[in-house]
mmCIF file of C-alpha atoms in Angstrom:
data_model
loop_
_atom_site.group_PDB
_atom_site.id
_atom_site.type_symbol
_atom_site.label_atom_id
_atom_site.label_comp_id
_atom_site.label_asym_id
_atom_site.label_seq_id
_atom_site.Cartn_x
_atom_site.Cartn_y
_atom_site.Cartn_z
ATOM 1 C CA MET D 28 21.916 -17.601 -8.049
ATOM 2 C CA ASP D 29 18.465 -18.786 -7.255
ATOM 3 C CA SER D 30 19.000 -20.436 -3.844
ATOM 4 C CA ASP D 31 21.170 -20.295 -1.295
ATOM 5 C CA HIS D 32 22.901 -23.298 -1.027
ATOM 6 C CA TYR D 33 23.832 -23.912 2.961
ATOM 7 C CA VAL D 34 19.669 -23.606 2.798
ATOM 8 C CA VAL D 35 19.452 -26.647 0.428
ATOM 9 C CA LEU D 36 21.643 -28.749 2.412
ATOM 10 C CA GLY D 37 19.899 -27.692 5.713
ATOM 11 C CA LEU D 38 22.301 -25.819 7.098
ATOM 12 C CA PRO D 39 22.555 -22.210 8.411
ATOM 13 C CA SER D 40 23.526 -19.083 5.863
ATOM 14 C CA GLY D 41 25.624 -16.740 6.230
ATOM 15 C CA GLU D 42 28.503 -16.148 8.636
ATOM 16 C CA GLU D 43 27.203 -18.745 10.286
ATOM 17 C CA GLY D 44 27.645 -21.029 7.250
ATOM 18 C CA ALA D 45 30.527 -19.709 5.895
ATOM 19 C CA ARG D 46 32.504 -20.601 9.182
ATOM 20 C CA LEU D 47 31.310 -24.598 8.860
ATOM 21 C CA SER D 48 33.529 -27.009 8.497
ATOM 22 C CA ASP D 49 33.909 -29.464 5.143
ATOM 23 C CA LYS D 50 33.334 -32.699 7.430
ATOM 24 C CA GLU D 51 29.938 -30.533 8.663
ATOM 25 C CA ILE D 52 29.059 -29.865 5.335
ATOM 26 C CA ALA D 53 29.500 -33.421 4.120
ATOM 27 C CA LYS D 54 27.988 -34.336 7.401
ATOM 28 C CA ALA D 55 24.498 -32.899 6.357
ATOM 29 C CA TYR D 56 24.665 -33.580 2.679
ATOM 30 C CA ARG D 57 24.763 -37.485 3.500
ATOM 31 C CA VAL D 58 21.519 -36.707 6.135
ATOM 32 C CA LYS D 59 19.658 -34.742 3.333
ATOM 33 C CA ALA D 60 20.386 -37.249 0.275
ATOM 34 C CA LEU D 61 18.923 -40.166 2.168
ATOM 35 C CA GLU D 62 15.777 -38.327 3.256
ATOM 36 C CA LEU D 63 15.850 -36.568 -0.788
ATOM 37 C CA HIS D 64 17.015 -39.907 -2.487
ATOM 38 C CA PRO D 65 14.525 -40.946 -5.755
ATOM 39 C CA ASP D 66 14.535 -44.750 -4.340
ATOM 40 C CA LYS D 67 13.210 -43.644 -0.852
ATOM 41 C CA ARG D 68 10.008 -40.904 -2.790
ATOM 42 C CA PRO D 69 9.094 -43.424 -5.150
ATOM 43 C CA ASN D 70 6.082 -41.632 -5.301
ATOM 44 C CA ASP D 71 7.262 -38.649 -5.346
ATOM 45 C CA PRO D 72 7.905 -37.184 -9.168
ATOM 46 C CA ASN D 73 9.754 -33.883 -8.078
ATOM 47 C CA ALA D 74 11.768 -36.441 -6.256
ATOM 48 C CA ASN D 75 15.249 -36.490 -8.945
ATOM 49 C CA ILE D 76 15.089 -33.064 -9.138
ATOM 50 C CA PHE D 77 14.980 -32.252 -5.413
ATOM 51 C CA PHE D 78 18.188 -34.655 -5.210
ATOM 52 C CA GLN D 79 19.335 -33.339 -8.080
ATOM 53 C CA LYS D 80 19.442 -29.426 -6.592
ATOM 54 C CA LEU D 81 21.119 -31.089 -3.613
ATOM 55 C CA LYS D 82 23.862 -32.725 -5.341
ATOM 56 C CA ALA D 83 24.438 -29.507 -6.840
ATOM 57 C CA SER D 84 24.938 -27.307 -4.131
ATOM 58 C CA TYR D 85 26.954 -29.766 -2.383
ATOM 59 C CA GLU D 86 29.347 -29.571 -5.275
ATOM 60 C CA ILE D 87 29.737 -25.849 -5.004
ATOM 61 C CA LEU D 88 29.853 -25.920 -1.050
ATOM 62 C CA ARG D 89 32.591 -28.468 -1.194
ATOM 63 C CA ASP D 90 35.209 -26.942 -3.722
ATOM 64 C CA ARG D 91 37.135 -24.089 -1.195
ATOM 65 C CA LYS D 92 38.135 -22.365 -4.137
ATOM 66 C CA THR D 93 34.062 -22.291 -4.940
ATOM 67 C CA ARG D 94 32.741 -22.026 -1.854
ATOM 68 C CA LYS D 95 34.659 -19.054 -1.141
ATOM 69 C CA GLU D 96 33.661 -17.329 -4.384
ATOM 70 C CA TYR D 97 29.524 -18.516 -3.355
ATOM 71 C CA ASP D 98 30.959 -16.943 0.491
ATOM 72 C CA TYR D 99 31.116 -13.869 -1.753
ATOM 73 C CA ARG D 100 28.555 -13.855 -3.404
ATOM 74 C CA LEU D 101 25.943 -14.638 -1.252
ATOM 75 C CA ARG D 102 27.216 -11.875 1.272
ATOM 76 C CA ALA D 103 27.307 -9.123 -1.721
ATOM 77 C CA ARG D 104 23.527 -10.133 -1.994
ATOM 78 C CA ARG D 105 22.851 -10.012 1.341
ATOM 79 C CA ASP D 106 24.582 -6.328 1.429
ATOM 80 C CA ARG D 107 22.472 -5.306 -1.689
ATOM 81 C CA THR D 108 19.436 -6.364 -0.087
ATOM 82 C CA GLU D 109 20.210 -4.086 2.975
ATOM 83 C CA GLU D 110 20.767 -1.058 1.392
ATOM 84 C CA ILE D 111 17.699 -1.467 -0.852
ATOM 85 C CA ALA D 112 15.591 -1.755 2.479
ATOM 86 C CA GLU D 113 17.784 1.383 3.463
ATOM 87 C CA ILE D 114 17.406 3.238 0.698
ATOM 88 C CA ARG D 115 13.532 2.184 1.104
ATOM 89 C CA ALA D 116 12.971 3.168 4.585
ATOM 90 C CA LYS D 117 14.726 6.113 3.615
ATOM 91 C CA HIS D 118 12.691 7.135 0.882
ATOM 92 C CA LYS D 119 9.299 6.154 3.152
ATOM 93 C CA ARG D 120 10.664 8.344 5.408
ATOM 94 C CA LYS D 121 10.551 11.410 3.119
ATOM 95 C CA GLN D 122 7.559 10.818 1.775
ATOM 96 C CA GLU D 123 6.019 10.660 4.993
ATOM 97 C CA GLU D 124 7.369 13.722 6.047
ATOM 98 C CA GLU D 125 6.527 15.702 2.565
ATOM 99 C CA LEU D 126 2.814 14.032 3.554
ATOM 100 C CA ALA D 127 2.969 15.510 7.130
ATOM 101 C CA SER D 128 4.153 18.732 5.944
ATOM 102 C CA ARG D 129 1.480 19.358 3.490
ATOM 103 C CA ASN D 130 -1.231 18.391 6.193
ATOM 104 C CA ALA D 131 0.383 20.818 8.546
ATOM 105 C CA LYS D 132 0.022 23.394 5.402
ATOM 106 C CA ARG D 133 -3.151 22.479 4.874
ATOM 107 C CA ARG D 134 -4.504 22.998 8.481
ATOM 108 C CA ALA D 135 -2.742 26.063 9.218
ATOM 109 C CA ALA D 136 -4.174 27.723 5.773
ATOM 110 C CA ALA D 137 -7.364 26.504 7.225
ATOM 111 C CA ALA D 138 -7.646 27.484 10.456
ATOM 112 C CA THR D 139 -5.975 31.511 9.540
ATOM 113 C CA PRO D 140 -8.605 33.735 9.227
ATOM 114 C CA PRO D 141 -9.259 35.615 5.772
ATOM 115 C CA PRO D 142 -7.384 38.353 5.442
ATOM 116 C CA MET D 143 -8.892 41.997 6.227
ATOM 117 C CA PRO D 144 -9.335 44.672 3.985
ATOM 118 C CA PRO D 145 -7.184 47.155 3.535
ATOM 119 C CA PRO D 146 -7.180 50.260 5.437
ATOM 120 C CA GLY D 147 -9.658 52.931 4.047
ATOM 121 C CA TRP D 148 -11.266 50.450 2.021
ATOM 122 C CA ARG D 149 -15.209 50.346 3.073
ATOM 123 C CA GLU D 150 -18.219 48.320 0.661
ATOM 124 C CA GLU D 151 -20.278 50.766 -1.291
ATOM 125 C CA ASN D 152 -23.056 48.366 -0.454
ATOM 126 C CA GLU D 153 -24.340 45.200 1.102
ATOM 127 C CA ASP D 154 -25.481 43.376 -2.167
ATOM 128 C CA GLY D 155 -22.018 43.154 -2.835
ATOM 129 C CA PRO D 156 -20.834 42.205 -6.580
ATOM 130 C CA TRP D 157 -23.850 41.998 -7.182
ATOM 131 C CA LYS D 158 -25.053 45.481 -6.739
ATOM 132 C CA SER D 159 -21.492 46.587 -9.180
ATOM 133 C CA LEU D 160 -22.976 44.402 -11.550
ATOM 134 C CA GLU D 161 -25.916 45.942 -11.741
ATOM 135 C CA ARG D 162 -24.560 49.009 -11.663
ATOM 136 C CA PHE D 163 -21.774 48.299 -14.626
ATOM 137 C CA GLN D 164 -24.422 47.690 -16.916
ATOM 138 C CA ALA D 165 -26.796 50.575 -16.356
ATOM 139 C CA TYR D 166 -23.497 52.501 -16.942
ATOM 140 C CA GLU D 167 -22.909 49.539 -20.036
ATOM 141 C CA ASP D 168 -26.464 50.198 -20.921
ATOM 142 C CA LEU D 169 -26.048 54.555 -20.901
ATOM 143 C CA VAL D 170 -22.611 54.401 -22.828
ATOM 144 C CA LEU D 171 -23.644 52.033 -25.595
ATOM 145 C CA GLY D 172 -27.061 54.324 -25.842
ATOM 146 C CA ASN D 173 -24.919 57.106 -26.226
ATOM 147 C CA MET D 174 -22.942 55.254 -29.377
ATOM 148 C CA ARG D 175 -26.181 54.718 -31.088
ATOM 149 C CA ARG D 176 -27.583 57.995 -30.487
ATOM 150 C CA ALA D 177 -24.139 59.885 -31.717
ATOM 151 C CA ALA D 178 -23.621 56.886 -34.822
ATOM 152 C CA GLU D 179 -27.802 57.550 -35.675
ATOM 153 C CA ARG D 180 -26.765 61.819 -35.377
ATOM 154 C CA GLN D 181 -23.825 61.134 -37.929
ATOM 155 C CA ARG D 182 -26.184 59.179 -40.059
ATOM 156 C CA MET D 183 -28.722 61.697 -40.419
ATOM 157 C CA ALA D 184 -25.860 64.339 -40.876
ATOM 158 C CA GLN D 185 -24.670 62.292 -44.041
ATOM 159 C CA ARG D 186 -27.784 62.053 -45.298
ATOM 160 C CA GLY D 187 -28.177 66.362 -45.335
ATOM 161 C CA THR D 188 -30.880 66.213 -42.990
ATOM 162 C CA ASN D 189 -30.992 67.836 -39.631
ATOM 163 C CA GLY D 190 -33.673 65.259 -37.986
ATOM 164 C CA ASN D 191 -36.421 67.508 -38.705
ATOM 165 C CA GLY D 192 -37.125 65.719 -42.081
ATOM 166 C CA ASN D 193 -36.472 68.533 -44.542
#
């Protein structure tokens, strides 16, 4: 179902089109047929195609059983389209709410001050982490120096000397 047969005949579609009488449909077909007939449009290469579409639409709407089935399908398609539009709108609202929530959380996080240090905590120096790093490196040098001296004493003991060259 790629086109609305009521629209092809120049009639209103949907519930209004479903209430049209057979006479109204036949009259609309005759008016459109005079307008779209290939003899009336000799310079239009698509005139025959448009006229065939018009005839097919009229055939569908002329037969009561086929028209009833077509109206049912048209109504179902319209309902699905409305349902899809509702789902999309609902999804869009949900996305917008989530985005607004995330933005509010970000603004709140940016507005809150940094946490206070625990009670009893004091900074030992004003240079911050760099001074601590220097102290750690001095401690590391001390420990490594002690380890080197201990290793050297151990090597000397294995050689049998006590460090005075004898």
